[in-house]
Coordinates of C-alpha atoms and ligand atoms in Angstrom, one line a residue:
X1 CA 33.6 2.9 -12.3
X2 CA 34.5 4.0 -16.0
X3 CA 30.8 5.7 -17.9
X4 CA 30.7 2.5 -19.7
X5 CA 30.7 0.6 -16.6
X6 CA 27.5 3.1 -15.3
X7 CA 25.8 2.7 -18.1
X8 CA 25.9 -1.4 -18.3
X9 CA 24.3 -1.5 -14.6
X10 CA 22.2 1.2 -15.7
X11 CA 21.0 -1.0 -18.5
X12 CA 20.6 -3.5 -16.1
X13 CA 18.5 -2.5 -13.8
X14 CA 16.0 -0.2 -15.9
X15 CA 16.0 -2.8 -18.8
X16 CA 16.8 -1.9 -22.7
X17 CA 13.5 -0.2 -22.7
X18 CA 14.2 2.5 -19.8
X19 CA 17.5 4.0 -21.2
X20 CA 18.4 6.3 -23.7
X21 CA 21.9 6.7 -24.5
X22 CA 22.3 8.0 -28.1
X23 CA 22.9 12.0 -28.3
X24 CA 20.0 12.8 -30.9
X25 CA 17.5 10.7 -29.1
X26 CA 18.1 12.5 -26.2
X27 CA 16.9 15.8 -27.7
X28 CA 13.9 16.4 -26.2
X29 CA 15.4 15.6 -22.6
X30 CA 17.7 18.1 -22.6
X31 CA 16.4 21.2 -23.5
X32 CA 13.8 23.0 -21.7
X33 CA 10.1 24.1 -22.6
X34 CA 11.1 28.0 -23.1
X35 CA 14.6 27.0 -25.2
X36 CA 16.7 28.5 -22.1
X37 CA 19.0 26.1 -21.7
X38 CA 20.5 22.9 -23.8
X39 CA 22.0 20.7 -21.9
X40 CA 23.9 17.3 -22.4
X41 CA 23.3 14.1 -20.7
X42 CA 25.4 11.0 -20.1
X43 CA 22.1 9.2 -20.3
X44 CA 18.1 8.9 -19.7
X45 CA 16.7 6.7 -18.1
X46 CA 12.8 6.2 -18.2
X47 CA 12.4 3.2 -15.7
X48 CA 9.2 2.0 -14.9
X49 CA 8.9 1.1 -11.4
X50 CA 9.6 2.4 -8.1
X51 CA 11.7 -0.5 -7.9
X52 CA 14.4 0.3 -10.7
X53 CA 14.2 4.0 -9.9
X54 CA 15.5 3.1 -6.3
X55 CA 18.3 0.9 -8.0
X56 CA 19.0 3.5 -10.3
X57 CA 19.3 6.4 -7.6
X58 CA 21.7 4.1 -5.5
X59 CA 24.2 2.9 -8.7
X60 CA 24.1 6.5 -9.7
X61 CA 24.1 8.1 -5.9
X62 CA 27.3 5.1 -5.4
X63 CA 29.1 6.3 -8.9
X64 CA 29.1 10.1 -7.8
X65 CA 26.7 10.8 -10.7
X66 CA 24.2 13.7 -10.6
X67 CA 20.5 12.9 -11.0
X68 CA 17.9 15.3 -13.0
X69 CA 14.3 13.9 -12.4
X70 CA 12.2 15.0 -14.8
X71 CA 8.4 14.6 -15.6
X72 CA 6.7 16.6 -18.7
X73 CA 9.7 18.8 -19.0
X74 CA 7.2 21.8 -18.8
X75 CA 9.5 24.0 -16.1
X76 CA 9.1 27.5 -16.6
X77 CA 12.8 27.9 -14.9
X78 CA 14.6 25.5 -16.7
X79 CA 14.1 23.2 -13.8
X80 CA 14.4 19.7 -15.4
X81 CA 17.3 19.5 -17.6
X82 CA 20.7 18.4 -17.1
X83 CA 23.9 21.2 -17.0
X84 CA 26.5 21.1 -19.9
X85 CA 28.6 18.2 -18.8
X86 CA 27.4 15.6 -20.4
X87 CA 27.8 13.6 -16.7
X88 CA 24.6 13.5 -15.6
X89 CA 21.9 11.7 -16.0
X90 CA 17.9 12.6 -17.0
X91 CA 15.4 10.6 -14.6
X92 CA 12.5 10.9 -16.1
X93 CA 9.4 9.4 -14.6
X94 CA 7.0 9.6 -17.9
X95 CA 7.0 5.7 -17.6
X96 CA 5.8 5.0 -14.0
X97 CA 2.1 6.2 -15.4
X98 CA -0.5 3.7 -13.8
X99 CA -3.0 5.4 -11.9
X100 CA -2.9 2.7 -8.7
X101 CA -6.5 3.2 -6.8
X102 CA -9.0 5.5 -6.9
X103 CA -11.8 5.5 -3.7
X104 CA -14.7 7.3 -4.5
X105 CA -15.7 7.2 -0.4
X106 CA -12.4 8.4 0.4
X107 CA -12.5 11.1 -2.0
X108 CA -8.6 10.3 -2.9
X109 CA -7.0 8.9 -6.1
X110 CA -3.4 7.3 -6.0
X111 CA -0.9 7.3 -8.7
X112 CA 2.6 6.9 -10.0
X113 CA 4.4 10.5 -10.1
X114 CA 4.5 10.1 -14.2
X115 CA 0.9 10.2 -14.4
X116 CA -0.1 13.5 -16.6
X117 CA -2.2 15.8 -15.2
X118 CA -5.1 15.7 -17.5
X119 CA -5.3 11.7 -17.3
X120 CA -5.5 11.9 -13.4
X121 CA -8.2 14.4 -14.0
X122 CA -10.1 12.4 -16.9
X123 CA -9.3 9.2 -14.2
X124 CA -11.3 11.4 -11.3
X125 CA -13.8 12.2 -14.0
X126 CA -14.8 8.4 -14.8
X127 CA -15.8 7.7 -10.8
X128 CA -17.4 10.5 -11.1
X129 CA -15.5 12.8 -9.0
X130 CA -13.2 15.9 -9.8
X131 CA -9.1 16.1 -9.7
X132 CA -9.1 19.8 -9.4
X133 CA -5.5 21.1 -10.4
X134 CA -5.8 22.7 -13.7
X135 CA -3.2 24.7 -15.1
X136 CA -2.2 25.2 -18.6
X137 CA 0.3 22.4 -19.2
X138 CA -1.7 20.1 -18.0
X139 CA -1.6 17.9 -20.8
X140 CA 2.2 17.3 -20.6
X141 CA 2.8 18.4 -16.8
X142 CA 3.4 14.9 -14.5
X143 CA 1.6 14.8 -10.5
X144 CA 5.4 14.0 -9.8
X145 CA 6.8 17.4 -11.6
X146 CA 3.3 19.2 -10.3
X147 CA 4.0 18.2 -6.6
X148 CA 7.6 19.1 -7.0
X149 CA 6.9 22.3 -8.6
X150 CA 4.3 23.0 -5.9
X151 CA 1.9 23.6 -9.2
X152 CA -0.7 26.7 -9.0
X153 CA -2.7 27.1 -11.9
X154 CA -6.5 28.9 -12.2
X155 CA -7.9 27.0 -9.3
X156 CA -5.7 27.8 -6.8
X157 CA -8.5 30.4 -5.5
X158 CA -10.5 27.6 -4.2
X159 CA -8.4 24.2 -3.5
X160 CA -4.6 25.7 -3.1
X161 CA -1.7 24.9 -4.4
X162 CA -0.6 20.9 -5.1
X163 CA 0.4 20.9 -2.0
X164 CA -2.9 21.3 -0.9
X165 CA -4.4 18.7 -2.7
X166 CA -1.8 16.3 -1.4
X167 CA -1.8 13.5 1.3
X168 CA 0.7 11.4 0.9
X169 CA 3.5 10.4 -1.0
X170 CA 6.2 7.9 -2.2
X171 CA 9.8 8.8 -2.6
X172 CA 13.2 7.4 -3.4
X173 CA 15.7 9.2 -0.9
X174 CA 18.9 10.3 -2.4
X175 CA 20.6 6.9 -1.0
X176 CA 18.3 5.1 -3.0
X177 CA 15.9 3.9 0.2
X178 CA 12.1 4.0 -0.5
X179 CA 10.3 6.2 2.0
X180 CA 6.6 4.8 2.0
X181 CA 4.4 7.9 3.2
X182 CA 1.0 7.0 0.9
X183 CA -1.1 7.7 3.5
X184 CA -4.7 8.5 2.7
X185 CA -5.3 10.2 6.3
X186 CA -6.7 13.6 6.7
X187 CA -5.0 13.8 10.0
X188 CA -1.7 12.8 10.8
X189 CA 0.2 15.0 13.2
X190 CA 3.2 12.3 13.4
X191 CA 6.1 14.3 13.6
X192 CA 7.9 16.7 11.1
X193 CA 5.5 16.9 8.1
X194 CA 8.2 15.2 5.5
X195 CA 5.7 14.7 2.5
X196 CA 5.7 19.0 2.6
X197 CA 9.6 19.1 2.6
X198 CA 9.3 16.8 -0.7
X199 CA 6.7 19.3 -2.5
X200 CA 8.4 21.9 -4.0
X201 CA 11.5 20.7 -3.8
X202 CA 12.1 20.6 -7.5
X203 CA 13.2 17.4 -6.8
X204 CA 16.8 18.2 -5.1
X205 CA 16.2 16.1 -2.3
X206 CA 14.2 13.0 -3.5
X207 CA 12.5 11.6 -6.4
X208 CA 8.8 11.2 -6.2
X209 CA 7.6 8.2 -7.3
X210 CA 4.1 7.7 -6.2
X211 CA 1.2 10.4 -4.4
X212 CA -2.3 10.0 -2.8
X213 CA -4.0 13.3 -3.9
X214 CA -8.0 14.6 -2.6
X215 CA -10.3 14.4 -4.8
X216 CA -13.7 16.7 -4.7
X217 CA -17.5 17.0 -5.9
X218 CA -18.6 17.3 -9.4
X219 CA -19.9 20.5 -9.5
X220 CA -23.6 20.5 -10.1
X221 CA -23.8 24.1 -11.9
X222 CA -21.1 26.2 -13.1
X223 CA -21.2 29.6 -14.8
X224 CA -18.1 31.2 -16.5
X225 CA -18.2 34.9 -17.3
X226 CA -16.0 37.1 -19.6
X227 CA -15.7 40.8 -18.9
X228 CA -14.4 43.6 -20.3
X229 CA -13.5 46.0 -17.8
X230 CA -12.3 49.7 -17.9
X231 CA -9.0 49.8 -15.6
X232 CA -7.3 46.5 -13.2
X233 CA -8.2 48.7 -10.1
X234 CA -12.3 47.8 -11.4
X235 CA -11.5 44.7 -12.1
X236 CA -10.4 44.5 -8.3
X237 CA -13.5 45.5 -7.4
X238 CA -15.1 43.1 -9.4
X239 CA -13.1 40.2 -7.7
X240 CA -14.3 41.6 -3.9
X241 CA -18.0 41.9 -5.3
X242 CA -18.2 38.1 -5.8
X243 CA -15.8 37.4 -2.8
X244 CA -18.3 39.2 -1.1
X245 CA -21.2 37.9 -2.2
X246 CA -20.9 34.3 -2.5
X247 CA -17.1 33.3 -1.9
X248 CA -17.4 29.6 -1.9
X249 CA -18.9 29.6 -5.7
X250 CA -15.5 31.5 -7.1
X251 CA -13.1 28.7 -8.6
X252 CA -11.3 31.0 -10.6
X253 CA -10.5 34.6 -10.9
X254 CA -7.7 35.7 -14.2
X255 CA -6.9 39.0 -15.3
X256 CA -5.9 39.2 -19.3
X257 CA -4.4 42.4 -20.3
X258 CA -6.0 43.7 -24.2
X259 CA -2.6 43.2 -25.6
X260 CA -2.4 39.3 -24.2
X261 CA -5.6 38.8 -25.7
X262 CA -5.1 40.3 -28.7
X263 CA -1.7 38.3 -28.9
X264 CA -4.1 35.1 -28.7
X265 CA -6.0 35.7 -30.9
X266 CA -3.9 36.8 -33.8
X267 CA -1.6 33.8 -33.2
X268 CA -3.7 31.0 -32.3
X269 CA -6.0 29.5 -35.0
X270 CA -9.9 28.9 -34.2
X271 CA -9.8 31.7 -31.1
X272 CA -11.6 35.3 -31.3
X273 CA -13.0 37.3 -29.1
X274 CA -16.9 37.9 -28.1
X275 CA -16.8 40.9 -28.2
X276 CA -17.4 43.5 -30.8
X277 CA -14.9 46.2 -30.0
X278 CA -11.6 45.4 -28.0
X279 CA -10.5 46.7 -24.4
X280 CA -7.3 47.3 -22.1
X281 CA -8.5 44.8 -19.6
X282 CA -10.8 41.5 -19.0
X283 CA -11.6 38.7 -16.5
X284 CA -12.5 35.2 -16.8
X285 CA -14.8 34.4 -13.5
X286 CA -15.3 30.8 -13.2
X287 CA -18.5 29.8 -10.5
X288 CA -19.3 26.2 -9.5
X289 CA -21.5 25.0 -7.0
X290 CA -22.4 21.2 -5.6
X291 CA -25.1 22.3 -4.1
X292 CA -28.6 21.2 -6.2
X293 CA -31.0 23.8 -7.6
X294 CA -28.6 26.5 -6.7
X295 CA -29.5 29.6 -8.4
X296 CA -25.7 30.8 -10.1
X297 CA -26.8 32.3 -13.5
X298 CA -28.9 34.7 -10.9
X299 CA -26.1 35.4 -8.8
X300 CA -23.7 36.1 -12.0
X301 CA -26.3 38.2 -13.7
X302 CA -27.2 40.3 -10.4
X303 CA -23.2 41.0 -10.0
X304 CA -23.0 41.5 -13.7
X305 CA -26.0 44.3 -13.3
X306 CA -24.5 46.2 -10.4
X307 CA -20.7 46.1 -11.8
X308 CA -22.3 47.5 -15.5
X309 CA -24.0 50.5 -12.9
X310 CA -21.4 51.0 -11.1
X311 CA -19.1 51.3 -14.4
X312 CA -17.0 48.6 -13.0
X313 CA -17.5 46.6 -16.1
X314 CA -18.1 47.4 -19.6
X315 CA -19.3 44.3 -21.6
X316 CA -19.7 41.1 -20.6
X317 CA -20.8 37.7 -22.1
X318 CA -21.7 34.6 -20.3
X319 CA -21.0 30.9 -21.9
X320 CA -24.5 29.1 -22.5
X321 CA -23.0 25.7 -23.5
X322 CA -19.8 23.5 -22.9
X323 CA -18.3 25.1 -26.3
X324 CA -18.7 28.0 -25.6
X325 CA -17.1 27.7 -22.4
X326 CA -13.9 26.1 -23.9
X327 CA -13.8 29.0 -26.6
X328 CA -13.5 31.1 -23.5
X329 CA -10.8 29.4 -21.4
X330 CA -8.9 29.4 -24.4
X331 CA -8.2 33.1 -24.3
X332 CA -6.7 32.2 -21.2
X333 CA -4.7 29.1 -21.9
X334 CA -2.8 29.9 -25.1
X335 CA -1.4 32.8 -23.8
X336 CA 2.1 31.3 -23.0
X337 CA 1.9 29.6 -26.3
X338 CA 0.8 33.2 -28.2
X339 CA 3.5 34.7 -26.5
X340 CA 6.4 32.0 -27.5
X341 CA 5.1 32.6 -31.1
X342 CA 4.8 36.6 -31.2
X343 CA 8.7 36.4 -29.9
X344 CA 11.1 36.7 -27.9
X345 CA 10.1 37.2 -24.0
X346 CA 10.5 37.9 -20.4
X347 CA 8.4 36.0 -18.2
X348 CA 7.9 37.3 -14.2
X349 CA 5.9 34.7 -12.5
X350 CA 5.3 37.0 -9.2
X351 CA 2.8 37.1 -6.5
X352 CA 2.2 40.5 -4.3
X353 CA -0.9 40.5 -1.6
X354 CA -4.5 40.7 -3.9
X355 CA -4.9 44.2 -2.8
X356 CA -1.6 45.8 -4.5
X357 CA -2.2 43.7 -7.9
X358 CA -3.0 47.2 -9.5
X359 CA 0.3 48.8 -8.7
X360 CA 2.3 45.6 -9.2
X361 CA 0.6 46.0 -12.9
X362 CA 0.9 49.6 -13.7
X363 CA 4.4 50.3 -12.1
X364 CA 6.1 46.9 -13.2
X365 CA 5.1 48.3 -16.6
X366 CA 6.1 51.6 -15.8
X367 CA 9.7 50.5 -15.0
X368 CA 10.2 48.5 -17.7
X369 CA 9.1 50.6 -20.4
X370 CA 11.0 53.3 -18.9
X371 CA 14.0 50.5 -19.2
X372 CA 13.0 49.1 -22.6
X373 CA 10.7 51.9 -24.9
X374 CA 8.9 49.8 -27.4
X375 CA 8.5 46.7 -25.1
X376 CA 4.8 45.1 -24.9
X377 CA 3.6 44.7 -21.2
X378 CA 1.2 41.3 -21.7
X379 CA 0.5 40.8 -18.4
X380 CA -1.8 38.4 -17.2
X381 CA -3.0 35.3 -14.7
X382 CA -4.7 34.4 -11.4
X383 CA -5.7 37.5 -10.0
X384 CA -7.6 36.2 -7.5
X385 CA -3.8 34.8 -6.0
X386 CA -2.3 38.1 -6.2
X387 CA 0.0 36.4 -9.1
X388 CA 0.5 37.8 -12.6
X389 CA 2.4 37.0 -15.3
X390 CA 4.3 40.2 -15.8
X391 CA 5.2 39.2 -19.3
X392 CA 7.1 41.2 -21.7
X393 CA 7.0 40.5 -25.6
X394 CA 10.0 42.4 -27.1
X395 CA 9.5 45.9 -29.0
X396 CA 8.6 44.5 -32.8
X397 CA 10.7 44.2 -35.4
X398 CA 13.8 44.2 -32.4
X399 CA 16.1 41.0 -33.2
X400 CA 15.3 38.1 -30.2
X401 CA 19.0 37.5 -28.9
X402 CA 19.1 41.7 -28.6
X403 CA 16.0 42.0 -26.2
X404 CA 16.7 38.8 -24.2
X405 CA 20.3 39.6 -23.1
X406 CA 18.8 42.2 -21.4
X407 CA 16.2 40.1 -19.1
X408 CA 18.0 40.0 -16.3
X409 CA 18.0 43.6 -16.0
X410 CA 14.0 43.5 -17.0
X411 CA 13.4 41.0 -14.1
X412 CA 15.6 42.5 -11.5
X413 CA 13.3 46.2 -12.1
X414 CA 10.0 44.2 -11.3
X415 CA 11.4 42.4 -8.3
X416 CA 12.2 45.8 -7.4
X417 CA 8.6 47.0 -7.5
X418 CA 7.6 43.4 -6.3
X419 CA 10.1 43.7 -3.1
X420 CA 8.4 47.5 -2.5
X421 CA 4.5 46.0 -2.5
X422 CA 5.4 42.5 -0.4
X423 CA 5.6 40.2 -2.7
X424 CA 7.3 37.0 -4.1
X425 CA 9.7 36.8 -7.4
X426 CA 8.6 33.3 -7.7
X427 CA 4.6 32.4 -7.0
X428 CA 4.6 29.3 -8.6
X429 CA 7.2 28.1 -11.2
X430 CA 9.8 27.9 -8.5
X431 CA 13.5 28.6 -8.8
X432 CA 15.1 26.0 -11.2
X433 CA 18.0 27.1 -12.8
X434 CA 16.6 30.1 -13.8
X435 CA 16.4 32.2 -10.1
X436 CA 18.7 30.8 -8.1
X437 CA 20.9 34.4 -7.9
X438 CA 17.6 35.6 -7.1
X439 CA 16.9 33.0 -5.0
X440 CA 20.5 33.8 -2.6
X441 CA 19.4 38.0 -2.7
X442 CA 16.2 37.7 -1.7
X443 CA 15.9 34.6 0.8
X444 CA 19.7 34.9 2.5
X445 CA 20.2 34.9 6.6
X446 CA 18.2 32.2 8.4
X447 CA 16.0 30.9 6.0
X448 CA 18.6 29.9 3.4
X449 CA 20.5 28.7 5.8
X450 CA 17.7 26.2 7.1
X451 CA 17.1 25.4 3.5
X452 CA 20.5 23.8 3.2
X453 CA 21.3 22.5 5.8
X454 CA 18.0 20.4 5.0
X455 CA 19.3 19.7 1.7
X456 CA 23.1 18.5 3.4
X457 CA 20.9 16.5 5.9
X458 CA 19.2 14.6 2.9
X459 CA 21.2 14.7 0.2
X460 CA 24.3 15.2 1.9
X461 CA 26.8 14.5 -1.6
X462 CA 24.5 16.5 -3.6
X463 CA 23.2 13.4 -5.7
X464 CA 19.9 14.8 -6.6
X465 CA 19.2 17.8 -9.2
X466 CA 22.2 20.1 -8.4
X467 CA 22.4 23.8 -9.5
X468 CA 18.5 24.4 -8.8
X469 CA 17.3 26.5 -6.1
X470 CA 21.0 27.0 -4.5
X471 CA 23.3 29.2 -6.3
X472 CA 25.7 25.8 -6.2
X473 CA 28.3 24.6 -8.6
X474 CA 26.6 22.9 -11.0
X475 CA 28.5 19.0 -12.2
X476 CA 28.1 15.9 -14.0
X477 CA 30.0 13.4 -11.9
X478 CA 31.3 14.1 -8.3
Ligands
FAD501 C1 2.2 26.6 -21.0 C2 2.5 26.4 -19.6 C3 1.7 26.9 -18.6 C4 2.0 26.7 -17.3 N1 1.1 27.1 -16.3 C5 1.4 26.9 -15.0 C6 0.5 27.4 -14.0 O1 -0.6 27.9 -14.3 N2 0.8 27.1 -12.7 C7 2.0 26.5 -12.4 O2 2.2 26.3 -11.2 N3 2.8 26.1 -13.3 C8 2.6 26.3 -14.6 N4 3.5 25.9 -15.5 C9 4.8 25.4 -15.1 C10 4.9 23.8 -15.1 O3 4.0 23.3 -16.0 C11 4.6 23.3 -13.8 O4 5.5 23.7 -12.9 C12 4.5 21.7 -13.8 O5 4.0 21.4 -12.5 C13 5.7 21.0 -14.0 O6 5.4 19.6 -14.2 P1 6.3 18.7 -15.1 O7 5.9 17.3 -15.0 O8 6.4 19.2 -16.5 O9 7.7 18.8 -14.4 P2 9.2 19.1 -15.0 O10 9.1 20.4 -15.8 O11 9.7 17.9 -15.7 O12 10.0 19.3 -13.7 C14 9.8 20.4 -12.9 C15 10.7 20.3 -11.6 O13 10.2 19.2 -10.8 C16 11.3 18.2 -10.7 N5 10.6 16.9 -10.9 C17 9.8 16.5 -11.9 N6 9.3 15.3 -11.6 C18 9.8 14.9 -10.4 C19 9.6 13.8 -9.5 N7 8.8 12.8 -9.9 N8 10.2 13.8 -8.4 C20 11.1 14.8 -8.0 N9 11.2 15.9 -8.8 C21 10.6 16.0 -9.9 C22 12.2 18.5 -11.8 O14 13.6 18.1 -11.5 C23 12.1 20.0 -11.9 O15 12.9 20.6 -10.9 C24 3.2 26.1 -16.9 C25 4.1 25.6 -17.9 C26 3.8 25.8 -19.2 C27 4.7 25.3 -20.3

């Protein structure tokens, strides 16, 4: 079939609407959030049911053309856009956006995979009830990308991962079947758990096209608390105080070096801090409880008291209204965006066990600075997980290209340290494009080899997202 051929049947089956064939209005397909990678497509195609996206993956799957689904575009390793080619095609799901059901007694919503993340939420928030993935992209960030991306984010501490959160799920196979899996069952022990080989797949072995995710309770009180603290080992100890003392009220636990904060609020309009007088290191603690009349200002305050004694914290403020608990989170939330606009950096998105999060912070720094003098260590993110973002903003005044062609070498020094204290080089971005050398050093033997001959026994003529996770040859048509 000749590329004007594809595209006709294409056209066909996703409608005039669903395809995108022009070079400039395919801009904001094929480059990625962080400007890593600009790719060229032969097309995009935004269908709008499960239907046409099953057609689509078969003409495409039949033609030998490589598939990139993509949802908000928000991949932190260039995990959504197409290679250089100009053969394959962008799938992207922003179109399949109904919310299907919702049952409140249940306590599960369904939807299409191109449903944002902050609309499922404000969907949950109508019945009453709380979709609890929150994570900083949520307002562009799809369930489908979320689910394939195996999403974190600050609430991790107490619901997991999207995985978690997840029951069942719809997904076009790489031969362009439909696999039906929406189950809303808690318990299903039916065989090989296929909906968990689908999340966090980064969609290289089928396109998600529909999920049933849990829902929760509203919180009935919630406090959030922002602390300065005098070192990340106190700020430790802070995090086991409240573990210890009433674990099922934490919802979120984030570390914020000074510099990230200070970052955020040079760079980002309407943010400051509370404080009078800066410091090296903060948390944002984030209690909820369902339970009615519970007492969490007391609990807060009595931790707050014995941390202040114990010199484990050195100012603290608590939000008293909804404001001034948004003003809050914010110090939190822009700091990818401060980051992107102080300059040019390298991002480690790594997890180590809670306990060595000190010495993944001060050595990772230690290496690097030793590597790079002048670099700014901004590291920051959900402690409570064991995962920072072991950021580094190049030295100022030091020209973009001249500090970035050097972050492989930046990276490959904290997975050093990260290797040395148990951890992970990815804790929840995933690989993309971005790791996949990575990927083949750290996961070889067995467990690669499982990985692909999953992949061959799905996706056996590499239809679907090729060049992510596996160190493979990247191409447009086969
Ligand atoms: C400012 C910012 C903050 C972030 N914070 C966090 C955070 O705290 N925690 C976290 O985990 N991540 C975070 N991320 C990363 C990113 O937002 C998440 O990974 C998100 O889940 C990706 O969703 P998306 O819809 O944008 O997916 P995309 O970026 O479009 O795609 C991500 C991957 O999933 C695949 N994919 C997308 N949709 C589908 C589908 N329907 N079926 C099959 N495959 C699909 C793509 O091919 C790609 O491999 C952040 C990103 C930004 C820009």
């Amino acid at each position: 079939m000749s590329e004007a051929e594809i595209l006709h049947r294409l056209a066909e089956v996703v409608g005039p609407r669903g395809i995108i064939d022009a070079v400039p209005d395919m801009d904001g397909y094929v480059a990625d959030w962080r400007n890593l990678n600009r790719g060229r497509a032969l097309c995009v195609l935004r269908p709008d049911s499960t239907q046409a996206i099953a057609a689509a993956v078969k003409l495409c799957a039949d033609a030998g053309v490589a598939i990139v689904p993509q949802g908000g575009n928000t991949s932190m390793v260039d995990g959504a856009t197409p290679d250089a080619s100009a053969g394959q095609v962008v799938l992207s799901l922003t179109r399949l956006n109904r919310v299907r059901a919702i049952d409140e007694i249940d306590m599960t919503m369904t939807l299409d995979a191109g449903v944002i993340v902050k609309a499922a939420q404000d969907a949950a928030a109508e019945v009453g009830c709380v979709f609890p993935l929150s994570f900083s992209a949520e307002g562009t960030a799809t369930i489908g990308g979320a689910l394939s991306t195996n999403a974190g984010g600050n609430n991790t501490i107490r619901y997991g991962n999207a995985r978690d959160l997840m029951l069942g799920l719809e997904v076009v196979l790489p031969d362009g079947r439909i696999w039906n899996g929406l189950r809303s069952l808690r318990k299903d022990n039916t065989g090989y758990a296929l909906k968990h080989l689908f999340a966090g797949a980064e969609g290289t072995l089928g396109v998600i096209t529909g999920a049933v995710m849990k829902l929760v309770q509203q919180a009935r009180s919630e406090e959030l608390l922002f602390c300065a603290v005098p070192s990340v080992d106190a700020a430790l100890r802070l995090y086991r105080r409240f573990r210890s003392q009433d674990e099922s009220s934490l919802r979120a636990f984030e570390y914020l070096s000074g510099l990230a904060v200070d970052m955020v609020v040079q760079t980002i309009e309407g943010v400051s801090l509370p404080f009078p007088a800066r410091a090296d290191h903060y948390v944002l603690i984030d209690l909820a409880s369902t339970r009615t009349n519970d007492t969490l200002r007391d609990l807060a305050e009595n931790i707050l008291a014995e941390a202040l004694e114990a010199g484990d914290v050195s100012d603290a403020v608590i939000a008293e209204n909804l404001a001034q608990r948004r003003a809050l989170w914010r110090l939190r939330e822009e700091q990818s965006e401060a980051q992107k606009r102080v300059g040019a950096n390298v991002k480690n998105d790594v997890s180590v066990p809670v306990s060595r999060v000190p010495d993944l912070i001060r050595l990772g720094a230690e290496v690097v600075t030793r590597l790079f003098p002048g670099v700014r260590a901004v590291p920051f993110g959900h402690m409570g997980d064991g995962n920072i973002h072991l950021n580094f903003v190049k030295p100022e005044g030091l020209d973009d290209q001249a500090f970035l062609s050097r972050s492989g070498e930046l990276m490959e020094a904290v997975n050093a340290v990260v290797r040395d204290l148990g951890g992970s080089f990815s804790a929840e971005h995933g690989i993309g494009r971005l790791k996949v050398d990575t990927m083949a050093d750290w996961r070889e033997g067995a467990e690669l080899d499982l990985m692909r001959a999953i992949k061959t026994a799905i996706d056996p003529r590499g239809v679907l997202n090729p060049g992510k996770i596996f160190k493979t040859e990247t191409r447009g048509r086969q």
